[in-house]
Coordinates of C-alpha atoms in Angstrom, one line a residue:
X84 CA 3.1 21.2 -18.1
X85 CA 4.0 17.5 -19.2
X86 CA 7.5 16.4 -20.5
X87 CA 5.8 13.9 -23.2
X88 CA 3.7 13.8 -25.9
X89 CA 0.7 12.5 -27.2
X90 CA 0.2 11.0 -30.7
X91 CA -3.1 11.5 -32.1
X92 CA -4.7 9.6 -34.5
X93 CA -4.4 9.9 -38.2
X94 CA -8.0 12.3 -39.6
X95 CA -8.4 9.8 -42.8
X96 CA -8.4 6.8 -40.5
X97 CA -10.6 8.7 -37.5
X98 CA -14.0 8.1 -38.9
X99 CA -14.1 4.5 -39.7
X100 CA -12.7 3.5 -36.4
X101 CA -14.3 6.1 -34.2
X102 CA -16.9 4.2 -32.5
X103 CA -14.2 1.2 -32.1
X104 CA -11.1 3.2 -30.5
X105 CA -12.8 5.6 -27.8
X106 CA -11.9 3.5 -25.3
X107 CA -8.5 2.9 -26.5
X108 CA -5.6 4.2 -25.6
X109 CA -1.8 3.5 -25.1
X110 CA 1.7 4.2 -23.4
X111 CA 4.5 4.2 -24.7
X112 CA 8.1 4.0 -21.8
X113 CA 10.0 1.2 -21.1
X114 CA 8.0 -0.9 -18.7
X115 CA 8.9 -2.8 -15.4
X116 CA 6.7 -5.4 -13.8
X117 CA 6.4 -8.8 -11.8
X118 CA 4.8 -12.0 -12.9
X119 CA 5.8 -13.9 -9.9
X120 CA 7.7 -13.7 -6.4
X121 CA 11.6 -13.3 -7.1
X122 CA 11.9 -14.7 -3.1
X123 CA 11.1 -18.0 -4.6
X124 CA 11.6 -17.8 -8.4
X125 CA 15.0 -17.0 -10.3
X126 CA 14.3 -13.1 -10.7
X127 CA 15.3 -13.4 -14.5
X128 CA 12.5 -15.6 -14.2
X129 CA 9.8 -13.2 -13.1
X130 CA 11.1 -9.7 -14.0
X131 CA 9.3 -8.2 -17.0
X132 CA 11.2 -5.2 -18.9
X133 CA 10.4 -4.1 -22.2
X134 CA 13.1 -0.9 -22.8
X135 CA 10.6 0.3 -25.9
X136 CA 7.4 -0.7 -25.1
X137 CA 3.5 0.0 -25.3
X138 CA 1.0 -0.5 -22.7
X139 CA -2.3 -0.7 -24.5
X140 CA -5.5 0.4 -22.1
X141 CA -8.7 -0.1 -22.9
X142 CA -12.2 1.1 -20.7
X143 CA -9.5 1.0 -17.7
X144 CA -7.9 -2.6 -18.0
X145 CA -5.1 -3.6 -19.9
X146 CA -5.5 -5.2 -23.2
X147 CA -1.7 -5.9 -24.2
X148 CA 2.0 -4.9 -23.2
X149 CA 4.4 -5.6 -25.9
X150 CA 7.3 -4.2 -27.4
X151 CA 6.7 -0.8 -29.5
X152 CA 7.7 -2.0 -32.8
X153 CA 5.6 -5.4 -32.2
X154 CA 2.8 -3.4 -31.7
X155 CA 2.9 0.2 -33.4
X156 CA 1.1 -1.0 -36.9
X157 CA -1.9 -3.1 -35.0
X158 CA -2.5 0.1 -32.9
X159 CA -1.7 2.9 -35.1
X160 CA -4.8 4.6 -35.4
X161 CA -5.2 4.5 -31.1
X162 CA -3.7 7.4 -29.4
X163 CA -0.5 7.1 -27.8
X164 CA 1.0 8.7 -24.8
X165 CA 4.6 9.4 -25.3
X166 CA 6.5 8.4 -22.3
X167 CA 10.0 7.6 -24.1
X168 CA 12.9 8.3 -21.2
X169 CA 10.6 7.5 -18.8
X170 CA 10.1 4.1 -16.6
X171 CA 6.1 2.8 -16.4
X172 CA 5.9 0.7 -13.4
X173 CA 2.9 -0.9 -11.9
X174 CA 1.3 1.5 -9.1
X175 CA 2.3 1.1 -5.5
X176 CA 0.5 -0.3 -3.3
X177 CA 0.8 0.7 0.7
X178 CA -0.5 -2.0 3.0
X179 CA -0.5 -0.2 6.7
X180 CA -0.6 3.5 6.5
X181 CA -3.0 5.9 9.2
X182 CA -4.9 8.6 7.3
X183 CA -5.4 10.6 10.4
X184 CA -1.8 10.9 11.9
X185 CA -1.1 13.1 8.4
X186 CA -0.8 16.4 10.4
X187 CA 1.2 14.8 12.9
X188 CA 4.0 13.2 10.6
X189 CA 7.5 13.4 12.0
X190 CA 6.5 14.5 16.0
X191 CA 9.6 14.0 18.1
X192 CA 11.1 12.3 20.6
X193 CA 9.1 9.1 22.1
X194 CA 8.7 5.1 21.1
X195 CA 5.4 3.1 20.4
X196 CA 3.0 3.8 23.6
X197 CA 4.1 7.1 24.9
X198 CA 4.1 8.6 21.0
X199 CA 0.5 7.2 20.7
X200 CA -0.5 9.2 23.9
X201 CA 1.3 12.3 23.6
X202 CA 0.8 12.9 19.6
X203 CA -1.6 10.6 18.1
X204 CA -4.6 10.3 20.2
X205 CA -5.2 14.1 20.5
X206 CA -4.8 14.6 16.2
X207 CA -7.2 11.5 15.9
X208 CA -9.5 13.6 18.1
X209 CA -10.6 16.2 15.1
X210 CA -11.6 13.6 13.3
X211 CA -15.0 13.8 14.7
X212 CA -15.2 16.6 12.7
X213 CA -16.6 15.9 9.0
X214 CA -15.2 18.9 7.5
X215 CA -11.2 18.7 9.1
X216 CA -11.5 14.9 8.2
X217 CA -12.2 16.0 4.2
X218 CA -9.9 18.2 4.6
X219 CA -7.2 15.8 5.5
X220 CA -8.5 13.0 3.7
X221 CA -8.4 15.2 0.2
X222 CA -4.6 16.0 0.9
X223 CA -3.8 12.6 2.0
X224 CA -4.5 10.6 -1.2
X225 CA -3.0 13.4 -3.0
X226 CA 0.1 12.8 -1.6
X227 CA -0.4 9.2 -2.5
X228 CA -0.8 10.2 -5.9
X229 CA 1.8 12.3 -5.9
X230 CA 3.8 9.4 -4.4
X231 CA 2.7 7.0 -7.2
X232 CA 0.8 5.0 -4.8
X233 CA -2.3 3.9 -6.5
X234 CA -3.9 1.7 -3.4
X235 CA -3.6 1.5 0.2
X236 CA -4.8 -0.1 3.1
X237 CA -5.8 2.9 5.7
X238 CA -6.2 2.9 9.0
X239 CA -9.0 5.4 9.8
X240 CA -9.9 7.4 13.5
X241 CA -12.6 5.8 16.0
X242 CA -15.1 7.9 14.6
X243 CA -17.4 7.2 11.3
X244 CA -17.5 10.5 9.5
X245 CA -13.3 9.7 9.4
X246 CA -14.5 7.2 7.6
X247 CA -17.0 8.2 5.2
X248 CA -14.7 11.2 4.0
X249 CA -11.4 9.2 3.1
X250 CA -14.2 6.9 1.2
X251 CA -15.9 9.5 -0.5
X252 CA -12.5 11.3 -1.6
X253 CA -11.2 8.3 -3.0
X254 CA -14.5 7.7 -4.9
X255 CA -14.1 11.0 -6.6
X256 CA -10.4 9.7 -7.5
X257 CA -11.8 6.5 -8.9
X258 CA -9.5 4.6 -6.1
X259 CA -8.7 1.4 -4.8
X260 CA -8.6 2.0 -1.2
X261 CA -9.1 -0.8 1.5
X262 CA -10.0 1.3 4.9
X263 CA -12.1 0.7 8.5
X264 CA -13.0 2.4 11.4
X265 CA -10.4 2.1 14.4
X266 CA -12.2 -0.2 16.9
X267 CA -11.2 1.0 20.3
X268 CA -12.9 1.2 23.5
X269 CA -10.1 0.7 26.3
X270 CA -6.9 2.3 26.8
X271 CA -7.3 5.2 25.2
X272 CA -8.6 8.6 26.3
X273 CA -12.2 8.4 27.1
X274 CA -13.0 11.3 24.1
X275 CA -11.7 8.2 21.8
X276 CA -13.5 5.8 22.9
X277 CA -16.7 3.6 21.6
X278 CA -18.1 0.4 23.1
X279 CA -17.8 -2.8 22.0
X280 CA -21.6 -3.1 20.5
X281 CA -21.1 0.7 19.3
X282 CA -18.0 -0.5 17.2
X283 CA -19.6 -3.2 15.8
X284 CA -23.2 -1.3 14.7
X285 CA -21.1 1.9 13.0
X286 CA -18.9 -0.7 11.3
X287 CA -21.4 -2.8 10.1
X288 CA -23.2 -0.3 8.7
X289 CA -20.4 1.5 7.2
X290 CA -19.2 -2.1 5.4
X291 CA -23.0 -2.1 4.1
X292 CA -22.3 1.2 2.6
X293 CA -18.8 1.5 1.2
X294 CA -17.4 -2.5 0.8
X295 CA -17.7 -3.1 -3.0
X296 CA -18.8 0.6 -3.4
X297 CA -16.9 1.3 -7.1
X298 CA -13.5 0.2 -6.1
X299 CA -13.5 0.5 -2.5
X300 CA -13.3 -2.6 -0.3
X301 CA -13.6 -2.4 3.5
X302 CA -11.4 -4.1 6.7
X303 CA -12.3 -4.4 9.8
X304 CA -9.8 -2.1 11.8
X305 CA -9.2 -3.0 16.1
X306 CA -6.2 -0.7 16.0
X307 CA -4.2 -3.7 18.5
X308 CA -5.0 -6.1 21.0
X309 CA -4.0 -3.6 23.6
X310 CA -7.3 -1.3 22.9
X311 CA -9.9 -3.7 22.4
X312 CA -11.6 -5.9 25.0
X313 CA -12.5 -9.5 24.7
X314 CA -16.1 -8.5 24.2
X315 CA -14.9 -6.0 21.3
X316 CA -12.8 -8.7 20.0
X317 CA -15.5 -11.2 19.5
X318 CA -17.6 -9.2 17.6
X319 CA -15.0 -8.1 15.2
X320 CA -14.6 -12.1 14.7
X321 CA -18.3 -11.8 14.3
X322 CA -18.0 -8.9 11.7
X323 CA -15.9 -11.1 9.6
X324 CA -18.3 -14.4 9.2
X325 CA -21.2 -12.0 8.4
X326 CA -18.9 -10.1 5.8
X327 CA -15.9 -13.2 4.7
X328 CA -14.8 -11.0 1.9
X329 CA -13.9 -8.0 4.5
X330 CA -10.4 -7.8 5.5
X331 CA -9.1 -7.6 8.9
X332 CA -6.4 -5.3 9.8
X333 CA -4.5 -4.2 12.6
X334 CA -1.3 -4.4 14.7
X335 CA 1.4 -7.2 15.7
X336 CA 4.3 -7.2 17.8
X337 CA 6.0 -3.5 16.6
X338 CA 7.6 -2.8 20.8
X339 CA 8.9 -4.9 23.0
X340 CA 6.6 -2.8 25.4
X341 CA 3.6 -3.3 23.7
X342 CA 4.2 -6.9 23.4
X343 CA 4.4 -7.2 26.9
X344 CA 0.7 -5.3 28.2
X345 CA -0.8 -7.7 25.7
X346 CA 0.2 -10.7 27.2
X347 CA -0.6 -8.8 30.5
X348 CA -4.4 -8.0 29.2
X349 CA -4.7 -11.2 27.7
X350 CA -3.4 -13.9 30.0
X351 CA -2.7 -17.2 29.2
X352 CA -1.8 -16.6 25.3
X353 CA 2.0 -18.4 24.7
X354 CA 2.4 -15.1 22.5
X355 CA 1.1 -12.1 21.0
X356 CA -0.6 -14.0 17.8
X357 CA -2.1 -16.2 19.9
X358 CA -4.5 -13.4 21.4
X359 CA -6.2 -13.0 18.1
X360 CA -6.1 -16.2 17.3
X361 CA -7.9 -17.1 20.2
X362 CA -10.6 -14.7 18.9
X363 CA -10.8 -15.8 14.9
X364 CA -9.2 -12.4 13.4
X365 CA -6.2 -15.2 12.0
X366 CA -7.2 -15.5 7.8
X367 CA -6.1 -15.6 4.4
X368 CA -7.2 -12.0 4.3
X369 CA -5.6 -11.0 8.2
X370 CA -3.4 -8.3 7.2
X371 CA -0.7 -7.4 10.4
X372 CA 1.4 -4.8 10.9
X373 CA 5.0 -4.9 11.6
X374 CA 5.5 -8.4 13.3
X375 CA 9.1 -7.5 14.8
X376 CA 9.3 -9.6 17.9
X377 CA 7.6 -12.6 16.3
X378 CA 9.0 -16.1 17.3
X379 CA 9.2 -19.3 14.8
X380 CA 6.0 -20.6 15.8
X381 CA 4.2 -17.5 15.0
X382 CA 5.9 -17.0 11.6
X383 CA 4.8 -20.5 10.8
X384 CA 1.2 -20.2 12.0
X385 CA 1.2 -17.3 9.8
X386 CA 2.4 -19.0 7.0
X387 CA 0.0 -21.8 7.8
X388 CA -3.1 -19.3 7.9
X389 CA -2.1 -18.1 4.6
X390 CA -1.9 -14.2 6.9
X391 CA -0.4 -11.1 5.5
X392 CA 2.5 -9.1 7.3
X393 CA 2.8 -5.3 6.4
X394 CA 6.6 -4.3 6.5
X395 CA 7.1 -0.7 7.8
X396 CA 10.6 0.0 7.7
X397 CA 11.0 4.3 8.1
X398 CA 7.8 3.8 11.1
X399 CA 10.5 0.6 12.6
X400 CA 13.2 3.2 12.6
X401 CA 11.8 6.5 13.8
X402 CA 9.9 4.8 16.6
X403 CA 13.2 2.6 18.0
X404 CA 10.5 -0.1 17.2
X405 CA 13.2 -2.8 16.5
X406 CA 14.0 -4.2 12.8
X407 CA 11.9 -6.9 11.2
X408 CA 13.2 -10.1 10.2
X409 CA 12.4 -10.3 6.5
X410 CA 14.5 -13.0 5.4
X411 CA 12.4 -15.3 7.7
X412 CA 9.3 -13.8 6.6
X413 CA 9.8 -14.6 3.2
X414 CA 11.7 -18.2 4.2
X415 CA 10.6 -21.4 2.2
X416 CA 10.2 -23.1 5.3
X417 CA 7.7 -20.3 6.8
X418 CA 6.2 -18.4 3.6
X419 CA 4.7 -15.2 4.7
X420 CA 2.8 -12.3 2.4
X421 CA 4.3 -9.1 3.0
X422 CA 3.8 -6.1 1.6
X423 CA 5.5 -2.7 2.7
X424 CA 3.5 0.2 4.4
X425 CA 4.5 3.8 5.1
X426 CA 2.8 3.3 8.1
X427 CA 2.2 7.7 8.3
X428 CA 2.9 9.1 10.7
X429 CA 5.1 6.9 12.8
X430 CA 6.8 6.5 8.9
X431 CA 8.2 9.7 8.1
X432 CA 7.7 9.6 3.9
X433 CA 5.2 9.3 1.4
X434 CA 7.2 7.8 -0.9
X435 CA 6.9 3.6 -1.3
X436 CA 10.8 4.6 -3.1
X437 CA 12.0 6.0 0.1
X438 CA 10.0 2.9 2.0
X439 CA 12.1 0.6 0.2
X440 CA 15.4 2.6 0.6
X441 CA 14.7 2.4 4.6
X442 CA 13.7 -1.6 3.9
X443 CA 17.0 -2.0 2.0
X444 CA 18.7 -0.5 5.4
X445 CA 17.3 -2.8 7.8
X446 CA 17.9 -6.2 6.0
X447 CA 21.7 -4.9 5.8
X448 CA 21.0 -4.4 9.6
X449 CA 20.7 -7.8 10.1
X450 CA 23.5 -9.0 7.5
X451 CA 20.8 -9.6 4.6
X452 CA 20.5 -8.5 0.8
X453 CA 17.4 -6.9 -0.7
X454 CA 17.7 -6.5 -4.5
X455 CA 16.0 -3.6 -6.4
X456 CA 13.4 -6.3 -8.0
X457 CA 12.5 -7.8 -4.4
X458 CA 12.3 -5.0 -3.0
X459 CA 9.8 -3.1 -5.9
X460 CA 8.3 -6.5 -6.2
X461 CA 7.3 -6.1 -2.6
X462 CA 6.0 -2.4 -3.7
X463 CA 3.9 -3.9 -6.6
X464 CA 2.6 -7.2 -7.0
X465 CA 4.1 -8.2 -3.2
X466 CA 1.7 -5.7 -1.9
X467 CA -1.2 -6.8 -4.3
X468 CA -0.8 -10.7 -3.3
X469 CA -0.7 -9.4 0.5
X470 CA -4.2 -8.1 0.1
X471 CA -5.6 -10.4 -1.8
X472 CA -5.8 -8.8 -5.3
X473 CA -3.5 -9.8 -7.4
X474 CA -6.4 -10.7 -10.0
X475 CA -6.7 -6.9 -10.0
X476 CA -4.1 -5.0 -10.1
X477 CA 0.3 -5.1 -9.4
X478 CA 1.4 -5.9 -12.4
X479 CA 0.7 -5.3 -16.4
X480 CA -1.6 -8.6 -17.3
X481 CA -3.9 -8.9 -19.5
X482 CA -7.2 -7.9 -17.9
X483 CA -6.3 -5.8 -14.5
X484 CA -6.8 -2.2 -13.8
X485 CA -4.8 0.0 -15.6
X486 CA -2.9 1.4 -12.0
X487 CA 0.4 2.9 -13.4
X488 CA 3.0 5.4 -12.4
X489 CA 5.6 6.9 -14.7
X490 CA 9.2 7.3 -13.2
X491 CA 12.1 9.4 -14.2
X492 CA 15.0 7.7 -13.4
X493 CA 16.8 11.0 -14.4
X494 CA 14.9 13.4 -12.0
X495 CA 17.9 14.8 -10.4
X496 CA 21.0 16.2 -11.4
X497 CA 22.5 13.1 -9.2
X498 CA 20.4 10.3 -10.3
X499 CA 21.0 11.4 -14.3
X500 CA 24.8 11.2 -13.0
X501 CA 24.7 7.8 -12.1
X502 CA 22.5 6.8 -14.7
X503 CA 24.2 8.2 -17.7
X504 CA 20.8 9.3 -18.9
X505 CA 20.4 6.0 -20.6
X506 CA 17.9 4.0 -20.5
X507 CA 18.9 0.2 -19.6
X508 CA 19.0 -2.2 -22.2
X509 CA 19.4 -5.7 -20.2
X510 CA 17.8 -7.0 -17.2
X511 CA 21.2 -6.6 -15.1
X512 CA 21.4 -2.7 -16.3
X513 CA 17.4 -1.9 -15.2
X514 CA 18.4 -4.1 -11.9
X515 CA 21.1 -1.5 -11.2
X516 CA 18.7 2.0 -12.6
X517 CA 16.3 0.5 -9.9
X518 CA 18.2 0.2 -7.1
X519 CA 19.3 3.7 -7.7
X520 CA 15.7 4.8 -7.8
X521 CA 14.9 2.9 -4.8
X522 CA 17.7 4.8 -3.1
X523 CA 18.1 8.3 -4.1
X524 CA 14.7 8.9 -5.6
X525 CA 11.9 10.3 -3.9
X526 CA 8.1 12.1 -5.2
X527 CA 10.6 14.4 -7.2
X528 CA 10.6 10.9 -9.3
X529 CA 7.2 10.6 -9.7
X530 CA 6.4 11.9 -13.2
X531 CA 3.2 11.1 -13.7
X532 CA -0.2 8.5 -11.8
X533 CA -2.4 7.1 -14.1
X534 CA -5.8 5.5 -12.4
X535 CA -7.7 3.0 -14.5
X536 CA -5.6 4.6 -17.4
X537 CA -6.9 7.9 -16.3
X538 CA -4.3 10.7 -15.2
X539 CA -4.6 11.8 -11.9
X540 CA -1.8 13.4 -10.8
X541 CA 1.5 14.9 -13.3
X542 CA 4.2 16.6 -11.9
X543 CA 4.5 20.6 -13.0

């Protein structure tokens, strides 16, 4: 079923070290990772690649990366993984994707406001329904997996048993998953709809239940300014000082349209950020989606409120949204977090590779370069700083959650082509395997997704 092998431990040595090396165990690929932000460090600077390595894994965590023939003797008697000809890169991480709009992925023919009404609000409506919401919530983090996406941060429906499945599926996975319940209770249709003190009871509650649960953490989710009333605003403000280690997560600027009834619902703001400003929901652990029409001044206020943006470059596209100004997001004079989200199912792909490939696009778009390592940094430890967990996971240090997927840079007849079937020796040779994996590759990539060292998903 696997293209690799696994090396066991030698019998003589088994005995004596039994009790020691259960909870060992190690990978063997070359290895990619990030130990800081190429936008602002020399990328030779903060590009890891080891072309022979080992990952060593133990109860979940890592407990060393180093190169194979550093490590082989100290870890000879733990079992090893054989990923040789493959590429281990830290797990994906999607900030901004909607769980519910799965079944609706790639619906034709309208832009932000119109697509919501005529596709997305009537899908969202069976998620009332516990049983279609497991349903849905089962083959939507397989597809992560499948994806190489090892955390996300999910938008939910309106309802709380949309809620409770995606949790409870991604509990069985052993996942890190950041999620809410959409807040909504205007401008929607009325079978969406909850109240302002409804909102706020079924989310608190639910953050009582699932926020710290195993690896779960929860946000609190007003889909966008639009669909929430001042009342409803206030007391997601008042979710976040009675929780100040929930996140908050919602929408920004993605239509010129949309921009515009905001201002109009919310008079007297000088712009879109200023509406939840006004109401509190601006933090270190905000986390906004798409920010294409943002001016200067909210860039910097951004950047000042140490806020996350989540880049969604296939959902920009498909929508006519507009194209985000990435450069300036990642400016020294206005540092912004950004991650990159899928955004499903406004974003038409799984795939964080096929993400970046669109993200590549739209900086061209507007006459600026995104390397392979930017762009997978964004994908990796980009997306782990954006949510506040780089102690945790998006890269290989010593002590984070073993999150890994296992890439074949080789998977098609065209990528081996281009590729030579080597694998890169230099930094400058895995720069360019990269960008050819961000390009070409999609799931058909994806060889293997290891949770907490665990796999969970390896391609057939």
């Amino acid at each position: 079923m696997h293209n690799f092998n696994v090396v066991t431990a030698q019998a003589d040595s088994q005995s004596s070290l039994e009790s020691g090396c259960l909870s060992l165990k190690a990978f063997r690929a070359a290895f990619l990772d990030f130990t800081g932000d190429p936008f602002y460090v020399p990328e030779k600077d903060c590009t890891r690649y080891i072309p022979d390595g080992l990952l060593v894994v133990e109860n979940g965590k890592i407990k060393q990366l180093g190169d194979y023939g550093d490590l082989q003797n100290q870890y000879s008697h733990v079992p090893v993984t054989d990923y040789s000809g493959f590429l281990i890169m830290p797990g994906f991480i999607d900030t901004h994707i909607h769980y519910p709009q799965t079944e609706m992925l790639a619906s034709y023919g309208e832009q932000l406001l119109s697509w919501l009404n005529k596709y997305t609000f009537p899908i969202e409506r069976k998620f009332k329904d516990k049983s279609y919401a497991d349903r849905i919530a089962s083959f939507f983090l397989d597809e992560l997996l499948k994806n190489g996406t090892t955390t996300a941060l999910v938008f939910a429906a309106v309802f709380p048993e949309s809620v409770d499945a995606l949790f409870e599926a991604a509990n069985r996975r052993n996942l890190r998953i950041i999620a809410g319940k959409v807040m909504m209770n205007r401008n929607a249709p009325d079978y969406l709809l909850d109240t302002a003190v409804s909102s706020y009871e079924d989310t608190k509650r639910l953050i009582k239940k699932w926020h710290k649960n195993n690896r779960l953490l929860y946000a609190v989710t007003p889909r966008f300014a639009v669909t929430s009333t001042d009342e409803q605003l206030d007391l997601a403000k008042k979710l976040l000082d009675e929780f100040p280690d929930v996140y908050l997560h919602t929408h920004l600027s993605e239509n010129k349209d949309e921009v515009a009834l905001a201002l109009e619902l919310f008079p007297g703001n000088q712009d879109y950020l200023n509406i939840y400003e006004r109401f509190g929901l601006v933090g270190k652990r905000s986390i906004f989606a798409h920010c294409i029409y943002l001016s200067g001044s909210e860039f910097e206020r951004l950047s000042k409120a140490d806020s996350s943006i989540a880049f969604c470059p296939t959902s920009n596209l498909f929508l006519g949204s507009g194209l985000f100004n990435l450069a300036q997001a990642k400016s020294t004079q206005t540092p912004v977090k950004v991650g990159l989200g899928t955004d499903i199912g406004g974003g038409t792909s799984f795939s964080m590779l096929q993400t970046i490939n669109e993200a590549y696009k739209v900086a061209q778009l507007q006459q600026q370069n995104l390397s392979s390592f930017k762009a997978l940094f964004l994908a990796t430890l980009g997306g782990a700083i954006a949510l506040s967990l780089q102690d945790k996971i998006g890269n290989f240090d010593v002590g984070k959650e073993a999150d890994f997927t296992v890439l074949d840079p080789n998977a098609t007849p065209l990528m081996a082509l281009r590729n030579n079937a080597q694998t890169p020796s230099t930094l400058d040779e895995i720069a360019d395997q990269a960008f050819v994996l961000m390009t070409l590759a999609d799931d058909r990539a994806v060889r293997a997704t290891h949770i907490m060292g665990e796999i969970a998903y390896a391609r057939v």
